[in-house]
Amino acid sequence: AVQAVGQGLGQAPNLSSLVLRFSHCQGIGDAGIQAVGQALGQASILSSVVLDVVSCMQIGDAGIQALAHGLAQAPSLITVELIAVSCERLGDTSMQAVCQALGQAPNLSSLILKSACCERIGDAGLQGLGPFFAQTPTLKSIELDFAFCPRIGDAGLQALAQGL
């Protein structure tokens, strides 16, 4: 189903805002998120993206990397909200990919990342956020939620704080 949505999005080049909420959809995995990522790369005037995949247990780093690649190709992005709470297959690689991709969004002013209860996200995932913040002067609003992520410690917070 998400793959079909992704293919349909690819047919909407004038899309400026996208909200997709798939909380607790156990059948959604990397293939569906990859299709959405490919479609985002074709939406040249896309300025706002909200993706809610809370408790979608089949989504892993490969899916979020593909999504990030699509976001990197959407030069008009102003607002990104990624809600991936309790997605147990997401790890540091996902966070690093999102930071690298959004670092290429020259107009990004608002970022919301919610990845609470993701046990594979740790200090290495947060270490990409600090440099990203420092390199994104247009960023005016940041909301991060990494509650109940046991692998995040002082080193991750220190790296994050260096970019604020």
Tab-separated table of N, CA and C in Angstrom:
chain	number	residue	atom	x	y	z
A	1	ALA	N	0.819	-1.196	0.000
A	1	ALA	CA	0.000	0.000	0.000
A	1	ALA	C	0.859	1.254	0.000
A	2	VAL	N	1.903	1.288	0.833
A	2	VAL	CA	2.753	2.471	0.883
A	2	VAL	C	3.542	2.605	-0.412
A	3	GLN	N	3.893	1.483	-1.023
A	3	GLN	CA	4.580	1.545	-2.310
A	3	GLN	C	3.684	2.215	-3.347
A	4	ALA	N	2.409	1.913	-3.338
A	4	ALA	CA	1.464	2.534	-4.274
A	4	ALA	C	1.341	4.021	-3.998
A	5	VAL	N	1.328	4.400	-2.712
A	5	VAL	CA	1.294	5.826	-2.359
A	5	VAL	C	2.533	6.505	-2.907
A	6	GLY	N	3.678	5.875	-2.721
A	6	GLY	CA	4.930	6.441	-3.233
A	6	GLY	C	4.904	6.629	-4.739
A	7	GLN	N	4.382	5.646	-5.444
A	7	GLN	CA	4.290	5.759	-6.901
A	7	GLN	C	3.337	6.869	-7.294
A	8	GLY	N	2.243	7.015	-6.568
A	8	GLY	CA	1.286	8.085	-6.846
A	8	GLY	C	1.883	9.456	-6.584
A	9	LEU	N	2.684	9.561	-5.537
A	9	LEU	CA	3.329	10.839	-5.231
A	9	LEU	C	4.263	11.262	-6.355
A	10	GLY	N	4.878	10.285	-6.979
A	10	GLY	CA	5.774	10.583	-8.093
A	10	GLY	C	5.048	11.218	-9.262
A	11	GLN	N	3.725	11.080	-9.300
A	11	GLN	CA	2.916	11.660	-10.370
A	11	GLN	C	2.376	13.039	-9.986
A	12	ALA	N	2.816	13.580	-8.851
A	12	ALA	CA	2.323	14.875	-8.359
A	12	ALA	C	3.481	15.860	-8.207
A	13	PRO	N	4.041	16.327	-9.318
A	13	PRO	CA	5.219	17.198	-9.239
A	13	PRO	C	4.936	18.570	-8.620
A	14	ASN	N	3.676	18.978	-8.510
A	14	ASN	CA	3.339	20.269	-7.923
A	14	ASN	C	3.030	20.181	-6.433
A	15	LEU	N	3.322	19.054	-5.841
A	15	LEU	CA	3.068	18.828	-4.424
A	15	LEU	C	3.963	19.733	-3.584
A	16	SER	N	3.348	20.512	-2.672
A	16	SER	CA	4.148	21.387	-1.811
A	16	SER	C	4.121	20.955	-0.348
A	17	SER	N	3.129	20.177	0.048
A	17	SER	CA	3.023	19.732	1.437
A	17	SER	C	2.552	18.277	1.465
A	18	LEU	N	3.181	17.492	2.327
A	18	LEU	CA	2.853	16.071	2.405
A	18	LEU	C	2.798	15.639	3.866
A	19	VAL	N	1.696	15.032	4.265
A	19	VAL	CA	1.540	14.451	5.598
A	19	VAL	C	1.124	12.995	5.411
A	20	LEU	N	1.943	12.089	5.908
A	20	LEU	CA	1.648	10.657	5.855
A	20	LEU	C	1.705	10.108	7.267
A	21	ARG	N	0.599	9.560	7.735
A	21	ARG	CA	0.543	8.985	9.087
A	21	ARG	C	0.195	7.499	8.967
A	22	PHE	N	1.150	6.670	9.360
A	22	PHE	CA	0.995	5.221	9.279
A	22	PHE	C	1.317	4.551	10.614
A	23	SER	N	1.003	5.196	11.725
A	23	SER	CA	1.303	4.635	13.046
A	23	SER	C	0.749	3.220	13.194
A	24	HIS	N	1.587	2.348	13.755
A	24	HIS	CA	1.215	0.983	14.119
A	24	HIS	C	0.827	0.117	12.921
A	25	CYS	N	1.256	0.473	11.749
A	25	CYS	CA	0.993	-0.347	10.557
A	25	CYS	C	2.118	-1.369	10.433
A	26	GLN	N	1.858	-2.561	10.894
A	26	GLN	CA	2.896	-3.587	10.970
A	26	GLN	C	3.352	-4.109	9.610
A	27	GLY	N	2.580	-3.861	8.573
A	27	GLY	CA	2.950	-4.350	7.257
A	27	GLY	C	3.853	-3.406	6.476
A	28	ILE	N	4.117	-2.222	7.029
A	28	ILE	CA	4.957	-1.244	6.325
A	28	ILE	C	6.415	-1.506	6.665
A	29	GLY	N	7.217	-1.620	5.626
A	29	GLY	CA	8.640	-1.884	5.811
A	29	GLY	C	9.491	-0.987	4.936
A	30	ASP	N	10.706	-1.403	4.755
A	30	ASP	CA	11.670	-0.602	4.007
A	30	ASP	C	11.238	-0.342	2.564
A	31	ALA	N	10.640	-1.334	1.901
A	31	ALA	CA	10.255	-1.160	0.491
A	31	ALA	C	9.254	-0.014	0.330
A	32	GLY	N	8.289	0.080	1.218
A	32	GLY	CA	7.302	1.149	1.145
A	32	GLY	C	7.922	2.513	1.395
A	33	ILE	N	8.777	2.599	2.396
A	33	ILE	CA	9.426	3.873	2.715
A	33	ILE	C	10.401	4.258	1.603
A	34	GLN	N	11.043	3.286	0.988
A	34	GLN	CA	11.928	3.577	-0.141
A	34	GLN	C	11.136	4.183	-1.300
A	35	ALA	N	9.937	3.673	-1.551
A	35	ALA	CA	9.090	4.218	-2.624
A	35	ALA	C	8.711	5.666	-2.323
A	36	VAL	N	8.401	5.950	-1.066
A	36	VAL	CA	8.080	7.332	-0.682
A	36	VAL	C	9.312	8.218	-0.876
A	37	GLY	N	10.472	7.732	-0.474
A	37	GLY	CA	11.713	8.491	-0.658
A	37	GLY	C	11.975	8.820	-2.117
A	38	GLN	N	11.775	7.863	-2.995
A	38	GLN	CA	11.963	8.103	-4.429
A	38	GLN	C	10.998	9.167	-4.932
A	39	ALA	N	9.768	9.118	-4.467
A	39	ALA	CA	8.767	10.099	-4.895
A	39	ALA	C	9.117	11.497	-4.394
A	40	LEU	N	9.625	11.590	-3.171
A	40	LEU	CA	9.997	12.905	-2.634
A	40	LEU	C	11.075	13.561	-3.483
A	41	GLY	N	11.959	12.750	-4.008
A	41	GLY	CA	13.029	13.277	-4.852
A	41	GLY	C	12.519	13.883	-6.149
A	42	GLN	N	11.286	13.566	-6.537
A	42	GLN	CA	10.706	14.098	-7.771
A	42	GLN	C	9.822	15.314	-7.523
A	43	ALA	N	9.551	15.631	-6.258
A	43	ALA	CA	8.661	16.743	-5.915
A	43	ALA	C	9.502	18.005	-5.714
A	44	SER	N	9.731	18.735	-6.784
A	44	SER	CA	10.683	19.841	-6.748
A	44	SER	C	10.236	21.046	-5.926
A	45	ILE	N	8.934	21.210	-5.670
A	45	ILE	CA	8.496	22.359	-4.878
A	45	ILE	C	8.008	21.953	-3.490
A	46	LEU	N	8.284	20.733	-3.088
A	46	LEU	CA	7.868	20.231	-1.793
A	46	LEU	C	8.534	21.040	-0.678
A	47	SER	N	7.717	21.669	0.180
A	47	SER	CA	8.280	22.498	1.249
A	47	SER	C	8.046	21.916	2.641
A	48	SER	N	7.077	21.032	2.797
A	48	SER	CA	6.751	20.497	4.119
A	48	SER	C	6.470	19.000	4.040
A	49	VAL	N	7.146	18.234	4.921
A	49	VAL	CA	6.958	16.788	4.970
A	49	VAL	C	6.744	16.363	6.415
A	50	VAL	N	5.671	15.603	6.640
A	50	VAL	CA	5.418	14.954	7.926
A	50	VAL	C	5.268	13.464	7.639
A	51	LEU	N	6.078	12.654	8.289
A	51	LEU	CA	5.976	11.203	8.154
A	51	LEU	C	5.906	10.596	9.546
A	52	ASP	N	4.808	9.948	9.841
A	52	ASP	CA	4.566	9.320	11.130
A	52	ASP	C	4.526	7.811	10.926
A	53	VAL	N	5.544	7.140	11.423
A	53	VAL	CA	5.629	5.683	11.315
A	53	VAL	C	5.839	5.054	12.692
A	54	VAL	N	5.150	5.580	13.696
A	54	VAL	CA	5.262	5.079	15.063
A	54	VAL	C	4.944	3.579	15.102
A	55	SER	N	5.819	2.830	15.710
A	55	SER	CA	5.650	1.386	15.918
A	55	SER	C	5.496	0.597	14.625
A	56	CYS	N	6.077	1.071	13.563
A	56	CYS	CA	6.135	0.296	12.316
A	56	CYS	C	7.413	-0.539	12.396
A	57	MET	N	7.295	-1.723	12.921
A	57	MET	CA	8.444	-2.543	13.300
A	57	MET	C	9.256	-3.090	12.125
A	58	GLN	N	8.733	-2.996	10.922
A	58	GLN	CA	9.450	-3.528	9.770
A	58	GLN	C	10.335	-2.488	9.089
A	59	ILE	N	10.258	-1.249	9.527
A	59	ILE	CA	11.081	-0.194	8.927
A	59	ILE	C	12.438	-0.191	9.610
A	60	GLY	N	13.484	-0.239	8.791
A	60	GLY	CA	14.844	-0.253	9.313
A	60	GLY	C	15.680	0.857	8.701
A	61	ASP	N	16.962	0.760	8.925
A	61	ASP	CA	17.885	1.786	8.444
A	61	ASP	C	17.831	1.960	6.924
A	62	ALA	N	17.673	0.869	6.181
A	62	ALA	CA	17.641	0.966	4.715
A	62	ALA	C	16.478	1.837	4.241
A	63	GLY	N	15.321	1.692	4.864
A	63	GLY	CA	14.163	2.499	4.485
A	63	GLY	C	14.376	3.972	4.787
A	64	ILE	N	14.892	4.271	5.970
A	64	ILE	CA	15.112	5.671	6.350
A	64	ILE	C	16.242	6.277	5.520
A	65	GLN	N	17.252	5.495	5.161
A	65	GLN	CA	18.311	6.009	4.283
A	65	GLN	C	17.729	6.405	2.925
A	66	ALA	N	16.845	5.597	2.384
A	66	ALA	CA	16.219	5.916	1.101
A	66	ALA	C	15.323	7.143	1.228
A	67	LEU	N	14.603	7.244	2.328
A	67	LEU	CA	13.782	8.431	2.578
A	67	LEU	C	14.664	9.669	2.657
A	68	ALA	N	15.768	9.569	3.364
A	68	ALA	CA	16.698	10.688	3.494
A	68	ALA	C	17.251	11.105	2.133
A	69	HIS	N	17.562	10.128	1.304
A	69	HIS	CA	18.061	10.429	-0.044
A	69	HIS	C	17.026	11.238	-0.825
A	70	GLY	N	15.763	10.869	-0.705
A	70	GLY	CA	14.692	11.624	-1.370
A	70	GLY	C	14.571	13.028	-0.825
A	71	LEU	N	14.673	13.168	0.504
A	71	LEU	CA	14.612	14.497	1.116
A	71	LEU	C	15.751	15.379	0.622
A	72	ALA	N	16.923	14.796	0.428
A	72	ALA	CA	18.085	15.556	-0.040
A	72	ALA	C	17.867	16.124	-1.440
A	73	GLN	N	16.984	15.509	-2.201
A	73	GLN	CA	16.735	15.957	-3.566
A	73	GLN	C	15.533	16.892	-3.663
A	74	ALA	N	14.997	17.310	-2.516
A	74	ALA	CA	13.859	18.231	-2.484
A	74	ALA	C	14.375	19.597	-2.003
A	75	PRO	N	14.842	20.440	-2.912
A	75	PRO	CA	15.542	21.666	-2.532
A	75	PRO	C	14.678	22.733	-1.876
A	76	SER	N	13.381	22.595	-1.927
A	76	SER	CA	12.490	23.620	-1.371
A	76	SER	C	12.048	23.321	0.054
A	77	LEU	N	12.580	22.268	0.670
A	77	LEU	CA	12.145	21.879	2.009
A	77	LEU	C	12.355	22.993	3.024
A	78	ILE	N	11.303	23.271	3.777
A	78	ILE	CA	11.354	24.250	4.856
A	78	ILE	C	11.094	23.551	6.189
A	79	THR	N	10.181	22.586	6.187
A	79	THR	CA	9.776	21.899	7.414
A	79	THR	C	9.821	20.390	7.211
A	80	VAL	N	10.459	19.693	8.166
A	80	VAL	CA	10.486	18.230	8.157
A	80	VAL	C	10.133	17.740	9.549
A	81	GLU	N	9.175	16.807	9.593
A	81	GLU	CA	8.803	16.151	10.844
A	81	GLU	C	8.832	14.650	10.607
A	82	LEU	N	9.720	13.975	11.294
A	82	LEU	CA	9.847	12.527	11.184
A	82	LEU	C	9.573	11.929	12.559
A	83	ILE	N	8.484	11.172	12.643
A	83	ILE	CA	8.074	10.551	13.899
A	83	ILE	C	8.238	9.043	13.738
A	84	ALA	N	9.269	8.519	14.357
A	84	ALA	CA	9.580	7.095	14.238
A	84	ALA	C	9.786	6.502	15.633
A	85	VAL	N	8.824	6.713	16.496
A	85	VAL	CA	8.884	6.227	17.873
A	85	VAL	C	8.659	4.715	17.898
A	86	SER	N	9.415	4.036	18.724
A	86	SER	CA	9.281	2.580	18.915
A	86	SER	C	9.494	1.786	17.634
A	87	CYS	N	10.372	2.250	16.811
A	87	CYS	CA	10.755	1.500	15.606
A	87	CYS	C	12.073	0.797	15.922
A	88	GLU	N	11.967	-0.443	16.337
A	88	GLU	CA	13.116	-1.130	16.914
A	88	GLU	C	14.230	-1.465	15.930
A	89	ARG	N	13.998	-1.343	14.647
A	89	ARG	CA	15.045	-1.635	13.663
A	89	ARG	C	15.822	-0.395	13.239
A	90	LEU	N	15.422	0.782	13.733
A	90	LEU	CA	16.146	2.009	13.393
A	90	LEU	C	17.334	2.180	14.312
A	91	GLY	N	18.444	2.630	13.732
A	91	GLY	CA	19.651	2.812	14.529
A	91	GLY	C	20.390	4.079	14.145
A	92	ASP	N	21.631	4.126	14.558
A	92	ASP	CA	22.471	5.295	14.321
A	92	ASP	C	22.586	5.631	12.833
A	93	THR	N	22.613	4.622	11.997
A	93	THR	CA	22.733	4.838	10.555
A	93	THR	C	21.577	5.689	10.029
A	94	SER	N	20.384	5.457	10.546
A	94	SER	CA	19.216	6.251	10.131
A	94	SER	C	19.408	7.715	10.482
A	95	MET	N	19.820	7.967	11.716
A	95	MET	CA	20.002	9.351	12.156
A	95	MET	C	21.079	10.051	11.339
A	96	GLN	N	22.168	9.367	11.088
A	96	GLN	CA	23.265	9.951	10.304
A	96	GLN	C	22.810	10.262	8.882
A	97	ALA	N	22.032	9.374	8.286
A	97	ALA	CA	21.534	9.596	6.921
A	97	ALA	C	20.600	10.797	6.863
A	98	VAL	N	19.718	10.931	7.850
A	98	VAL	CA	18.800	12.071	7.886
A	98	VAL	C	19.586	13.372	8.021
A	99	CYS	N	20.579	13.394	8.894
A	99	CYS	CA	21.391	14.607	9.077
A	99	CYS	C	22.128	14.982	7.801
A	100	GLN	N	22.727	14.013	7.151
A	100	GLN	CA	23.440	14.293	5.901
A	100	GLN	C	22.499	14.810	4.834
A	101	ALA	N	21.338	14.208	4.723
A	101	ALA	CA	20.376	14.614	3.697
A	101	ALA	C	19.852	16.018	3.952
A	102	LEU	N	19.440	16.274	5.173
A	102	LEU	CA	18.859	17.581	5.472
A	102	LEU	C	19.907	18.686	5.461
A	103	GLY	N	21.153	18.313	5.595
A	103	GLY	CA	22.236	19.289	5.456
A	103	GLY	C	22.298	19.871	4.057
A	104	GLN	N	21.641	19.219	3.116
A	104	GLN	CA	21.595	19.701	1.731
A	104	GLN	C	20.333	20.505	1.442
A	105	ALA	N	19.517	20.755	2.474
A	105	ALA	CA	18.273	21.515	2.318
A	105	ALA	C	18.553	22.975	2.689
A	106	PRO	N	18.803	23.831	1.707
A	106	PRO	CA	19.267	25.186	2.002
A	106	PRO	C	18.245	26.092	2.675
A	107	ASN	N	16.973	25.710	2.670
A	107	ASN	CA	15.931	26.560	3.251
A	107	ASN	C	15.288	25.976	4.492
A	108	LEU	N	15.822	24.885	5.016
A	108	LEU	CA	15.204	24.213	6.150
A	108	LEU	C	15.172	25.142	7.371
A	109	SER	N	13.969	25.367	7.901
A	109	SER	CA	13.863	26.237	9.073
A	109	SER	C	13.257	25.520	10.279
A	110	SER	N	12.604	24.376	10.075
A	110	SER	CA	11.977	23.674	11.188
A	110	SER	C	12.217	22.168	11.069
A	111	LEU	N	12.710	21.579	12.164
A	111	LEU	CA	12.996	20.154	12.185
A	111	LEU	C	12.426	19.537	13.459
A	112	ILE	N	11.623	18.498	13.280
A	112	ILE	CA	11.111	17.718	14.401
A	112	ILE	C	11.508	16.268	14.158
A	113	LEU	N	12.299	15.715	15.069
A	113	LEU	CA	12.692	14.307	15.018
A	113	LEU	C	12.247	13.650	16.310
A	114	LYS	N	11.396	12.658	16.184
A	114	LYS	CA	10.933	11.919	17.355
A	114	LYS	C	11.264	10.448	17.141
A	115	SER	N	12.216	9.962	17.904
A	115	SER	CA	12.635	8.566	17.806
A	115	SER	C	12.761	7.955	19.190
A	116	ALA	N	11.830	8.274	20.063
A	116	ALA	CA	11.844	7.718	21.417
A	116	ALA	C	11.672	6.204	21.364
A	117	CYS	N	12.224	5.550	22.351
A	117	CYS	CA	12.115	4.094	22.504
A	117	CYS	C	12.767	3.322	21.363
A	118	CYS	N	13.715	3.924	20.706
A	118	CYS	CA	14.462	3.230	19.648
A	118	CYS	C	15.794	2.792	20.254
A	119	GLU	N	15.867	1.552	20.632
A	119	GLU	CA	16.994	1.050	21.405
A	119	GLU	C	18.303	0.981	20.629
A	120	ARG	N	18.264	1.099	19.320
A	120	ARG	CA	19.489	1.022	18.528
A	120	ARG	C	20.061	2.395	18.210
A	121	ILE	N	19.381	3.467	18.614
A	121	ILE	CA	19.918	4.812	18.416
A	121	ILE	C	20.722	5.181	19.643
A	122	GLY	N	21.975	5.569	19.413
A	122	GLY	CA	22.870	5.897	20.515
A	122	GLY	C	23.662	7.165	20.241
A	123	ASP	N	24.769	7.281	20.926
A	123	ASP	CA	25.616	8.470	20.806
A	123	ASP	C	26.044	8.736	19.368
A	124	ALA	N	26.366	7.691	18.632
A	124	ALA	CA	26.810	7.873	17.246
A	124	ALA	C	25.721	8.517	16.388
A	125	GLY	N	24.477	8.197	16.657
A	125	GLY	CA	23.371	8.807	15.922
A	125	GLY	C	23.252	10.288	16.205
A	126	LEU	N	23.444	10.670	17.446
A	126	LEU	CA	23.355	12.082	17.813
A	126	LEU	C	24.568	12.883	17.360
A	127	GLN	N	25.698	12.229	17.183
A	127	GLN	CA	26.914	12.936	16.800
A	127	GLN	C	26.789	13.609	15.439
A	128	GLY	N	25.897	13.127	14.598
A	128	GLY	CA	25.671	13.782	13.316
A	128	GLY	C	24.824	15.038	13.430
A	129	LEU	N	24.054	15.150	14.523
A	129	LEU	CA	23.182	16.303	14.679
A	129	LEU	C	23.938	17.593	14.968
A	130	GLY	N	24.972	17.530	15.798
A	130	GLY	CA	25.730	18.730	16.150
A	130	GLY	C	26.266	19.463	14.933
A	131	PRO	N	27.045	18.792	14.091
A	131	PRO	CA	27.551	19.455	12.882
A	131	PRO	C	26.431	19.911	11.942
A	132	PHE	N	25.373	19.121	11.866
A	132	PHE	CA	24.233	19.502	11.020
A	132	PHE	C	23.642	20.825	11.491
A	133	PHE	N	23.421	20.964	12.802
A	133	PHE	CA	22.879	22.219	13.328
A	133	PHE	C	23.807	23.384	13.021
A	134	ALA	N	25.102	23.171	13.215
A	134	ALA	CA	26.083	24.238	12.990
A	134	ALA	C	26.138	24.657	11.522
A	135	GLN	N	25.863	23.736	10.612
A	135	GLN	CA	25.958	24.008	9.175
A	135	GLN	C	24.632	24.432	8.552
A	136	THR	N	23.598	24.595	9.364
A	136	THR	CA	22.279	24.930	8.837
A	136	THR	C	21.797	26.233	9.473
A	137	PRO	N	22.289	27.367	8.976
A	137	PRO	CA	21.963	28.657	9.587
A	137	PRO	C	20.488	29.049	9.455
A	138	THR	N	19.762	28.435	8.531
A	138	THR	CA	18.351	28.770	8.341
A	138	THR	C	17.451	28.101	9.378
A	139	LEU	N	17.994	27.135	10.115
A	139	LEU	CA	17.206	26.379	11.086
A	139	LEU	C	16.815	27.269	12.260
A	140	LYS	N	15.512	27.458	12.438
A	140	LYS	CA	14.978	28.336	13.483
A	140	LYS	C	14.279	27.564	14.593
A	141	SER	N	13.790	26.362	14.303
A	141	SER	CA	13.025	25.591	15.273
A	141	SER	C	13.469	24.127	15.231
A	142	ILE	N	13.806	23.603	16.407
A	142	ILE	CA	14.260	22.217	16.521
A	142	ILE	C	13.496	21.553	17.664
A	143	GLU	N	12.933	20.381	17.397
A	143	GLU	CA	12.330	19.569	18.452
A	143	GLU	C	12.860	18.152	18.307
A	144	LEU	N	13.502	17.664	19.345
A	144	LEU	CA	14.065	16.322	19.348
A	144	LEU	C	13.456	15.527	20.491
A	145	ASP	N	13.096	14.284	20.237
A	145	ASP	CA	12.569	13.410	21.282
A	145	ASP	C	13.262	12.058	21.167
A	146	PHE	N	14.183	11.827	22.087
A	146	PHE	CA	14.894	10.554	22.147
A	146	PHE	C	14.698	9.900	23.513
A	147	ALA	N	13.529	10.095	24.106
A	147	ALA	CA	13.224	9.505	25.412
A	147	ALA	C	13.308	7.978	25.331
A	148	PHE	N	13.789	7.380	26.369
A	148	PHE	CA	13.875	5.923	26.489
A	148	PHE	C	14.768	5.293	25.417
A	149	CYS	N	15.800	6.007	25.019
A	149	CYS	CA	16.820	5.455	24.126
A	149	CYS	C	18.059	5.186	24.992
A	150	PRO	N	18.215	3.949	25.476
A	150	PRO	CA	19.233	3.657	26.491
A	150	PRO	C	20.684	3.792	26.024
A	151	ARG	N	20.930	3.842	24.725
A	151	ARG	CA	22.307	3.942	24.233
A	151	ARG	C	22.771	5.392	24.086
A	152	ILE	N	21.909	6.350	24.409
A	152	ILE	CA	22.299	7.756	24.343
A	152	ILE	C	22.838	8.172	25.702
A	153	GLY	N	24.032	8.764	25.689
A	153	GLY	CA	24.673	9.191	26.927
A	153	GLY	C	25.297	10.570	26.781
A	154	ASP	N	26.231	10.846	27.654
A	154	ASP	CA	26.881	12.153	27.680
A	154	ASP	C	27.570	12.495	26.359
A	155	ALA	N	28.225	11.535	25.752
A	155	ALA	CA	28.960	11.804	24.503
A	155	ALA	C	28.017	12.282	23.403
A	156	GLY	N	26.842	11.683	23.307
A	156	GLY	CA	25.863	12.110	22.302
A	156	GLY	C	25.359	13.502	22.571
A	157	LEU	N	25.038	13.796	23.825
A	157	LEU	CA	24.557	15.138	24.171
A	157	LEU	C	25.625	16.194	23.981
A	158	GLN	N	26.870	15.860	24.288
A	158	GLN	CA	27.952	16.816	24.091
A	158	GLN	C	28.135	17.133	22.616
A	159	ALA	N	28.074	16.127	21.769
A	159	ALA	CA	28.211	16.344	20.321
A	159	ALA	C	27.043	17.186	19.799
A	160	LEU	N	25.855	16.885	20.275
A	160	LEU	CA	24.678	17.648	19.868
A	160	LEU	C	24.810	19.105	20.314
A	161	ALA	N	25.216	19.308	21.551
A	161	ALA	CA	25.311	20.667	22.107
A	161	ALA	C	26.342	21.519	21.383
A	162	GLN	N	27.370	20.931	20.846
A	162	GLN	CA	28.413	21.691	20.147
A	162	GLN	C	27.857	22.405	18.922
A	163	GLY	N	26.784	21.892	18.360
A	163	GLY	CA	26.211	22.520	17.161
A	163	GLY	C	25.122	23.528	17.446
A	164	LEU	N	24.677	23.596	18.688
A	164	LEU	CA	23.578	24.513	19.017
A	164	LEU	C	24.072	25.937	19.200
